[in-house]
Amino acid sequence: MALIDYIRANIDDKFQETDLPFPVSDKSFAKNDIISDYSIVEKMVYFLESGIVQISLPHQNGEIRILDFFFSNSFFCSYSSLLKQQPSDVQLTAITDCKVKTIHYADLKKAYESSILANKIGRLEAEKFYLKRVKREKDFLTKSAEERYKDIMSENPEFINQISVNKIARYLGIHPESLSRIRKQQIF
Amino acid sequence: MALIDYIRANIDDKFQETDLPFPVSDKSFAKNDIISDYSIVEKMVYFLESGIVQISLPHQNGEIRILDFFFSNSFFCSYSSLLKQQPSDVQLTAITDCKVKTIHYADLKKAYESSILANKIGRLEAEKFYLKRVKREKDFLTKSAEERYKDIMSENPEFINQISVNKIARYLGIHPESLSRIRKQQIF
């Protein structure tokens, strides 16, 4: 179980499956399934065991802007909506078939009252989300689309094979044709 | 002691001062003192008991851009630098006389190993920092300088009296003369 391995690797190397401070369930999503939609109040936290998830925002003329991708072995959800328990302004979509573990936020909040492990997970994930957000904001201000393309390529080699050019362009905030030009100029 | 009251109000209403899971020290800063400078690796977490602190970033032509203000009863530090233990790209400055409690990050990290309270504080502060960052990013994209000025006025009535027009303009990202025009147009 990938979640157990993730906790052992990141939080407690002696962790046993029976020590989980909240119930988890298995769920599968097919490619293109909406996991968490615009305007809903997020009630779930997901741990992605396999697959790729995109987080998107409505943009101009009915187009969408892709804010981020999540890969296997990471927690994800509509995080601002979860924390504030207010309607979400983002959408989470499975862009490949995905297997996830689901945790109800009500169960997580209950675990926060008395479990050090639940609080450690919550703290470390909040810190990661914060740093990811800061990096994205800084990269947009200081790096060209070409540099940001090189970054995602080197950080996520699986990116180019499983995500369409169109989606990567929407993530970089450029036209798909501009991305094609960048890709032709680069030697991999 | 404001920190104890903050923990009681936000985390554990039965909390006693002797329950603190890490050592804290008292420190004072005079107006205009640099609390945490560019390029240092942040080693401290601060709890602001009284005063106002600004967080700034170098901008064009030697000018600075003010990213945020912290008011009394809040934790602050060069947070990205703290989490990554890498040189900071921001500066923290006391813009009024300030009284703070200081916590060494090494002590906090040690407390994270076994204290549920330390992890609760770390989690809640990380969540707050995340939401603040998201709000600022969204506000910059969707609100005019005038709307953002109204927001900080209503959220922090103490703002206008203790922070110079010049600093508020640098926070809004506009020229001080534009801010003066906005202020003249508004009836308070």
Coordinates of C-alpha atoms in Angstrom, one line a residue:
Chain A
M1 CA 0.0 0.0 0.0
A2 CA 1.6 3.2 -1.3
L3 CA 0.2 5.4 1.5
I4 CA 1.9 3.2 4.2
D5 CA 5.2 3.4 2.3
Y6 CA 4.8 7.2 2.0
I7 CA 4.3 7.6 5.7
R8 CA 7.2 5.3 6.5
A9 CA 9.5 7.2 4.1
N10 CA 8.4 10.7 5.1
I11 CA 7.2 10.6 8.7
D12 CA 7.8 7.5 10.8
D13 CA 9.9 4.6 9.6
K14 CA 8.3 2.2 12.2
F15 CA 4.8 3.0 11.1
Q16 CA 2.4 0.0 10.8
E17 CA -0.8 -0.1 8.7
T18 CA -2.9 -0.6 11.9
D19 CA -1.5 2.7 13.3
L20 CA -3.5 4.8 10.7
P21 CA -5.3 7.5 12.8
F22 CA -8.2 7.8 10.3
P23 CA -10.2 5.4 8.0
V24 CA -9.2 5.2 4.4
S25 CA -11.1 3.8 1.4
D26 CA -10.0 2.7 -2.1
K27 CA -11.4 4.5 -5.1
S28 CA -10.6 4.5 -8.8
F29 CA -11.2 7.2 -11.4
A30 CA -11.2 6.7 -15.2
K31 CA -9.3 9.1 -17.5
N32 CA -11.1 12.4 -17.8
D33 CA -13.3 11.8 -14.7
I34 CA -13.9 14.9 -12.6
I35 CA -12.6 14.1 -9.1
S36 CA -13.6 17.4 -7.4
D37 CA -15.6 20.0 -9.3
Y38 CA -15.8 23.8 -9.3
S39 CA -18.2 25.3 -6.7
I40 CA -18.3 22.2 -4.4
V41 CA -17.1 22.4 -0.9
E42 CA -14.2 20.0 -0.6
K43 CA -14.9 17.2 2.0
M44 CA -12.2 14.7 0.9
V45 CA -8.5 14.4 1.0
Y46 CA -6.9 12.1 -1.6
F47 CA -3.7 10.2 -1.7
L48 CA -2.7 9.4 -5.3
E49 CA -1.4 5.8 -5.5
S50 CA -1.1 5.8 -9.3
G51 CA -2.0 8.2 -12.1
I52 CA -1.9 11.9 -12.9
V53 CA -4.4 14.5 -11.7
Q54 CA -4.6 18.1 -13.0
I55 CA -5.9 21.1 -11.1
S56 CA -7.5 23.8 -13.3
L57 CA -9.1 27.2 -13.2
P58 CA -11.5 28.8 -15.7
H59 CA -9.7 31.3 -17.9
Q60 CA -10.7 33.7 -20.7
N61 CA -13.3 32.7 -23.4
G62 CA -14.3 29.4 -21.7
E63 CA -10.7 28.2 -21.8
I64 CA -9.1 26.6 -18.8
R65 CA -5.7 27.3 -17.2
I66 CA -3.9 24.4 -15.6
L67 CA -2.4 25.4 -12.3
D68 CA -0.7 22.2 -11.3
F69 CA -0.3 18.4 -11.9
F70 CA -0.1 15.8 -9.2
F71 CA 1.7 12.5 -9.7
S72 CA 1.6 9.2 -7.8
N73 CA 2.6 9.2 -4.1
S74 CA 1.2 12.6 -3.3
F75 CA -1.7 14.0 -1.3
F76 CA -4.1 16.3 -3.2
C77 CA -7.5 17.9 -2.9
S78 CA -9.1 21.3 -3.5
Y79 CA -7.0 22.5 -0.6
S80 CA -8.2 26.1 -0.1
S81 CA -11.8 24.9 -0.3
L82 CA -11.0 22.1 2.2
L83 CA -9.4 24.5 4.7
K84 CA -12.0 27.2 4.5
Q85 CA -14.9 24.9 3.8
Q86 CA -16.1 27.3 1.1
P87 CA -16.9 26.6 -2.5
S88 CA -13.9 25.7 -4.6
D89 CA -12.8 27.8 -7.6
V90 CA -10.7 25.0 -9.0
Q91 CA -11.5 21.6 -10.6
L92 CA -9.5 18.4 -10.1
T93 CA -9.6 16.0 -13.1
A94 CA -8.0 12.5 -13.6
I95 CA -5.9 12.9 -16.8
T96 CA -5.0 9.2 -16.7
D97 CA -6.8 6.3 -14.9
C98 CA -6.1 6.9 -11.2
K99 CA -6.1 4.8 -8.1
V100 CA -6.5 6.8 -4.9
K101 CA -7.0 6.4 -1.1
T102 CA -9.7 8.7 0.2
I103 CA -9.9 10.2 3.6
H104 CA -13.0 12.1 4.9
Y105 CA -12.0 15.6 6.1
A106 CA -14.3 15.1 9.1
D107 CA -12.3 12.0 10.1
L108 CA -9.0 13.8 9.6
K109 CA -10.2 16.7 11.7
K110 CA -11.2 14.3 14.5
A111 CA -7.8 12.7 14.2
Y112 CA -6.1 16.1 14.5
E113 CA -7.5 16.4 18.1
S114 CA -5.5 13.5 19.5
S115 CA -3.1 12.0 16.9
I116 CA 0.4 13.3 16.6
L117 CA 0.8 11.4 13.3
A118 CA -2.3 13.0 11.8
N119 CA -0.9 16.4 12.8
K120 CA 2.5 15.6 11.4
I121 CA 0.9 14.6 8.0
G122 CA -1.2 17.7 8.0
R123 CA 1.8 20.0 8.9
L124 CA 4.2 18.4 6.3
E125 CA 1.6 18.5 3.5
A126 CA 0.6 22.2 4.3
E127 CA 4.3 23.1 4.2
K128 CA 4.7 21.3 0.9
F129 CA 1.6 23.0 -0.6
Y130 CA 3.0 26.4 0.6
L131 CA 6.4 25.9 -0.9
K132 CA 4.9 24.6 -4.2
R133 CA 2.7 27.7 -4.4
V134 CA 5.7 30.0 -3.7
K135 CA 7.8 28.3 -6.3
R136 CA 5.1 28.6 -9.0
E137 CA 4.5 32.3 -8.2
K138 CA 8.3 33.0 -8.3
D139 CA 8.8 30.9 -11.5
F140 CA 6.1 32.8 -13.3
L141 CA 7.7 36.1 -12.4
T142 CA 11.3 35.2 -13.1
K143 CA 11.4 32.4 -15.7
S144 CA 10.5 32.2 -19.4
A145 CA 8.0 29.5 -20.6
E146 CA 11.0 27.8 -22.1
E147 CA 12.8 27.6 -18.8
R148 CA 9.7 26.4 -17.0
Y149 CA 9.2 23.7 -19.7
K150 CA 12.8 22.5 -19.0
D151 CA 12.0 22.5 -15.3
I152 CA 9.0 20.3 -15.5
M153 CA 10.8 18.0 -18.0
S154 CA 13.7 17.4 -15.6
E155 CA 11.5 17.2 -12.4
N156 CA 9.0 14.9 -14.0
P157 CA 10.4 12.8 -16.8
E158 CA 7.1 10.9 -17.1
F159 CA 5.4 14.3 -17.9
I160 CA 6.0 14.4 -21.7
N161 CA 4.8 10.8 -22.3
Q162 CA 1.5 10.9 -20.5
I163 CA 0.3 14.5 -20.7
S164 CA -0.8 16.1 -24.0
V165 CA 1.0 19.0 -25.5
N166 CA -2.2 21.0 -25.2
K167 CA -2.3 20.4 -21.4
I168 CA 1.4 21.3 -20.9
A169 CA 0.9 24.5 -22.9
R170 CA -2.1 25.4 -20.7
Y171 CA 0.0 24.8 -17.7
L172 CA 2.8 27.0 -19.1
G173 CA 0.3 29.7 -20.1
I174 CA 1.4 29.6 -23.8
H175 CA -0.1 28.6 -27.1
P176 CA 0.4 24.9 -28.0
E177 CA 2.2 26.1 -31.2
S178 CA 4.7 28.0 -29.1
L179 CA 5.3 24.9 -27.1
S180 CA 5.9 22.9 -30.3
R181 CA 8.5 25.5 -31.4
I182 CA 10.2 25.3 -27.9
R183 CA 10.3 21.5 -28.1
K184 CA 11.8 21.5 -31.6
Q185 CA 14.6 23.8 -30.4
Q186 CA 15.5 21.5 -27.6
I187 CA 17.6 18.4 -27.8
F188 CA 16.7 15.7 -25.4
Chain B
M1 CA 1.8 36.5 27.9
A2 CA 0.2 36.9 24.4
L3 CA 1.6 33.6 23.1
I4 CA -0.2 31.6 25.8
D5 CA -3.5 33.4 25.1
Y6 CA -3.0 32.8 21.4
I7 CA -2.5 29.0 22.0
R8 CA -5.5 28.9 24.3
A9 CA -7.7 30.8 21.8
N10 CA -6.6 28.8 18.7
I11 CA -5.4 25.4 19.8
D12 CA -6.1 24.2 23.4
D13 CA -8.2 26.2 25.8
K14 CA -6.8 24.3 28.8
F15 CA -3.2 25.1 27.9
Q16 CA -0.8 26.1 30.7
E17 CA 2.4 28.1 30.3
T18 CA 4.5 25.2 31.7
D19 CA 3.1 23.0 28.8
L20 CA 5.1 24.9 26.1
P21 CA 6.9 22.2 24.1
F22 CA 9.9 24.5 23.2
P23 CA 11.9 27.2 25.0
V24 CA 10.9 30.8 24.1
S25 CA 12.9 34.0 24.7
D26 CA 11.8 37.7 24.8
K27 CA 13.3 40.1 22.4
S28 CA 12.6 43.7 21.4
F29 CA 13.2 45.5 18.1
A30 CA 13.2 49.2 17.6
K31 CA 11.4 50.9 14.7
N32 CA 13.3 50.3 11.4
D33 CA 15.4 47.4 12.8
I34 CA 16.0 44.5 10.4
I35 CA 14.7 41.4 12.1
S36 CA 15.7 38.9 9.3
D37 CA 17.8 40.0 6.3
Y38 CA 18.1 39.0 2.7
S39 CA 20.4 36.0 2.0
I40 CA 20.4 34.7 5.6
V41 CA 19.2 31.2 6.3
E42 CA 16.2 31.6 8.7
K43 CA 16.9 29.9 12.0
M44 CA 14.2 31.5 14.1
V45 CA 10.4 31.6 14.4
Y46 CA 8.9 34.8 15.9
F47 CA 5.6 35.4 17.7
L48 CA 4.7 39.1 17.5
E49 CA 3.3 40.3 20.8
S50 CA 3.1 43.9 19.8
G51 CA 4.0 46.0 16.8
I52 CA 4.0 45.8 13.1
V53 CA 6.5 43.9 10.8
Q54 CA 6.8 44.2 7.0
I55 CA 8.1 41.6 4.7
S56 CA 9.8 43.0 1.6
L57 CA 11.4 41.9 -1.7
P58 CA 13.9 43.9 -3.8
H59 CA 12.2 45.3 -6.9
Q60 CA 13.2 47.5 -9.8
N61 CA 15.8 50.3 -9.5
G62 CA 16.7 49.5 -5.9
E63 CA 13.1 50.0 -4.9
I64 CA 11.5 47.5 -2.6
R65 CA 8.1 45.8 -2.9
I66 CA 6.2 45.1 0.3
L67 CA 4.7 41.6 0.2
D68 CA 2.9 41.6 3.5
F69 CA 2.5 43.1 7.0
F70 CA 2.2 41.2 10.2
F71 CA 0.3 42.5 13.2
S72 CA 0.4 41.6 16.9
N73 CA -0.7 38.1 17.9
S74 CA 0.7 36.3 14.8
F75 CA 3.7 34.1 14.1
F76 CA 6.1 35.3 11.4
C77 CA 9.5 34.5 10.0
S78 CA 11.2 34.2 6.6
Y79 CA 9.0 31.1 6.1
S80 CA 10.3 29.6 2.8
S81 CA 13.9 30.1 4.0
L82 CA 13.0 28.4 7.3
L83 CA 11.3 25.4 5.7
K84 CA 14.0 24.9 3.0
Q85 CA 17.0 26.0 5.2
Q86 CA 18.2 28.0 2.1
P87 CA 19.1 31.7 1.8
S88 CA 16.1 34.0 2.1
D89 CA 15.0 36.3 -0.7
V90 CA 12.9 38.5 1.6
Q91 CA 13.7 40.9 4.4
L92 CA 11.7 41.3 7.6
T93 CA 11.7 44.8 9.2
A94 CA 10.1 46.2 12.3
I95 CA 8.1 49.2 11.1
T96 CA 7.1 50.1 14.7
D97 CA 8.8 49.2 18.0
C98 CA 8.1 45.5 18.4
K99 CA 8.1 42.9 21.2
V100 CA 8.4 39.3 20.1
K101 CA 8.9 35.8 21.5
T102 CA 11.6 33.9 19.7
I103 CA 11.7 30.2 19.1
H104 CA 14.8 28.5 17.7
Y105 CA 13.8 26.3 14.6
A106 CA 16.1 23.6 16.0
D107 CA 14.0 23.5 19.2
L108 CA 10.8 23.5 17.2
K109 CA 11.9 20.7 15.0
K110 CA 12.9 18.7 18.1
A111 CA 9.4 19.4 19.5
Y112 CA 7.8 18.2 16.3
E113 CA 9.2 14.7 17.0
S114 CA 7.1 14.1 20.1
S115 CA 4.7 17.0 20.8
I116 CA 1.2 17.0 19.4
L117 CA 0.9 20.7 20.4
A118 CA 4.0 21.7 18.5
N119 CA 2.7 19.9 15.4
K120 CA -0.7 21.5 15.8
I121 CA 0.9 24.9 15.9
G122 CA 3.1 24.1 12.9
R123 CA 0.1 22.7 10.9
L124 CA -2.3 25.6 11.7
E125 CA 0.4 28.2 10.9
A126 CA 1.4 26.5 7.6
E127 CA -2.3 26.4 6.7
K128 CA -2.7 30.1 7.5
F129 CA 0.4 31.0 5.5
Y130 CA -0.9 29.0 2.6
L131 CA -4.3 30.7 2.6
K132 CA -2.8 34.1 3.0
R133 CA -0.5 33.5 0.0
V134 CA -3.4 32.2 -2.2
K135 CA -5.6 35.2 -1.2
R136 CA -2.8 37.7 -2.1
E137 CA -2.2 36.0 -5.5
K138 CA -5.9 35.9 -6.3
D139 CA -6.5 39.5 -5.2
F140 CA -3.7 40.8 -7.4
L141 CA -5.3 39.1 -10.4
T142 CA -8.9 40.0 -9.7
K143 CA -9.0 43.3 -7.7
S144 CA -8.0 46.8 -8.5
A145 CA -5.5 48.7 -6.2
E146 CA -8.6 50.7 -4.9
E147 CA -10.4 47.5 -3.9
R148 CA -7.3 46.0 -2.3
Y149 CA -6.9 49.3 -0.4
K150 CA -10.5 49.0 0.9
D151 CA -9.8 45.4 2.0
I152 CA -6.7 46.2 4.1
M153 CA -8.5 49.2 5.6
S154 CA -11.5 47.1 6.7
E155 CA -9.4 44.1 7.8
N156 CA -6.8 46.1 9.7
P157 CA -8.2 49.4 10.9
E158 CA -4.9 50.1 12.7
F159 CA -3.2 50.1 9.3
I160 CA -3.8 53.6 8.2
N161 CA -2.6 55.2 11.5
Q162 CA 0.7 53.4 11.9
I163 CA 1.9 52.7 8.4
S164 CA 3.1 55.4 6.1
V165 CA 1.3 56.1 2.8
N166 CA 4.6 55.3 1.0
K167 CA 4.6 51.8 2.5
I168 CA 1.0 51.1 1.8
A169 CA 1.6 52.2 -1.8
R170 CA 4.5 49.8 -2.0
Y171 CA 2.3 47.0 -0.7
L172 CA -0.4 47.8 -3.3
G173 CA 2.1 48.1 -6.1
I174 CA 1.1 51.6 -7.0
H175 CA 2.7 55.1 -6.9
P176 CA 2.1 57.0 -3.6
E177 CA 0.4 59.8 -5.5
S178 CA -2.1 57.3 -6.9
L179 CA -2.8 56.1 -3.4
S180 CA -3.4 59.7 -2.3
R181 CA -5.9 60.1 -5.1
I182 CA -7.7 56.9 -4.0
R183 CA -7.8 58.1 -0.4
K184 CA -9.3 61.5 -1.4
Q185 CA -12.0 59.8 -3.4
Q186 CA -13.1 57.6 -0.4
I187 CA -15.2 58.7 2.5
F188 CA -14.5 57.0 5.7

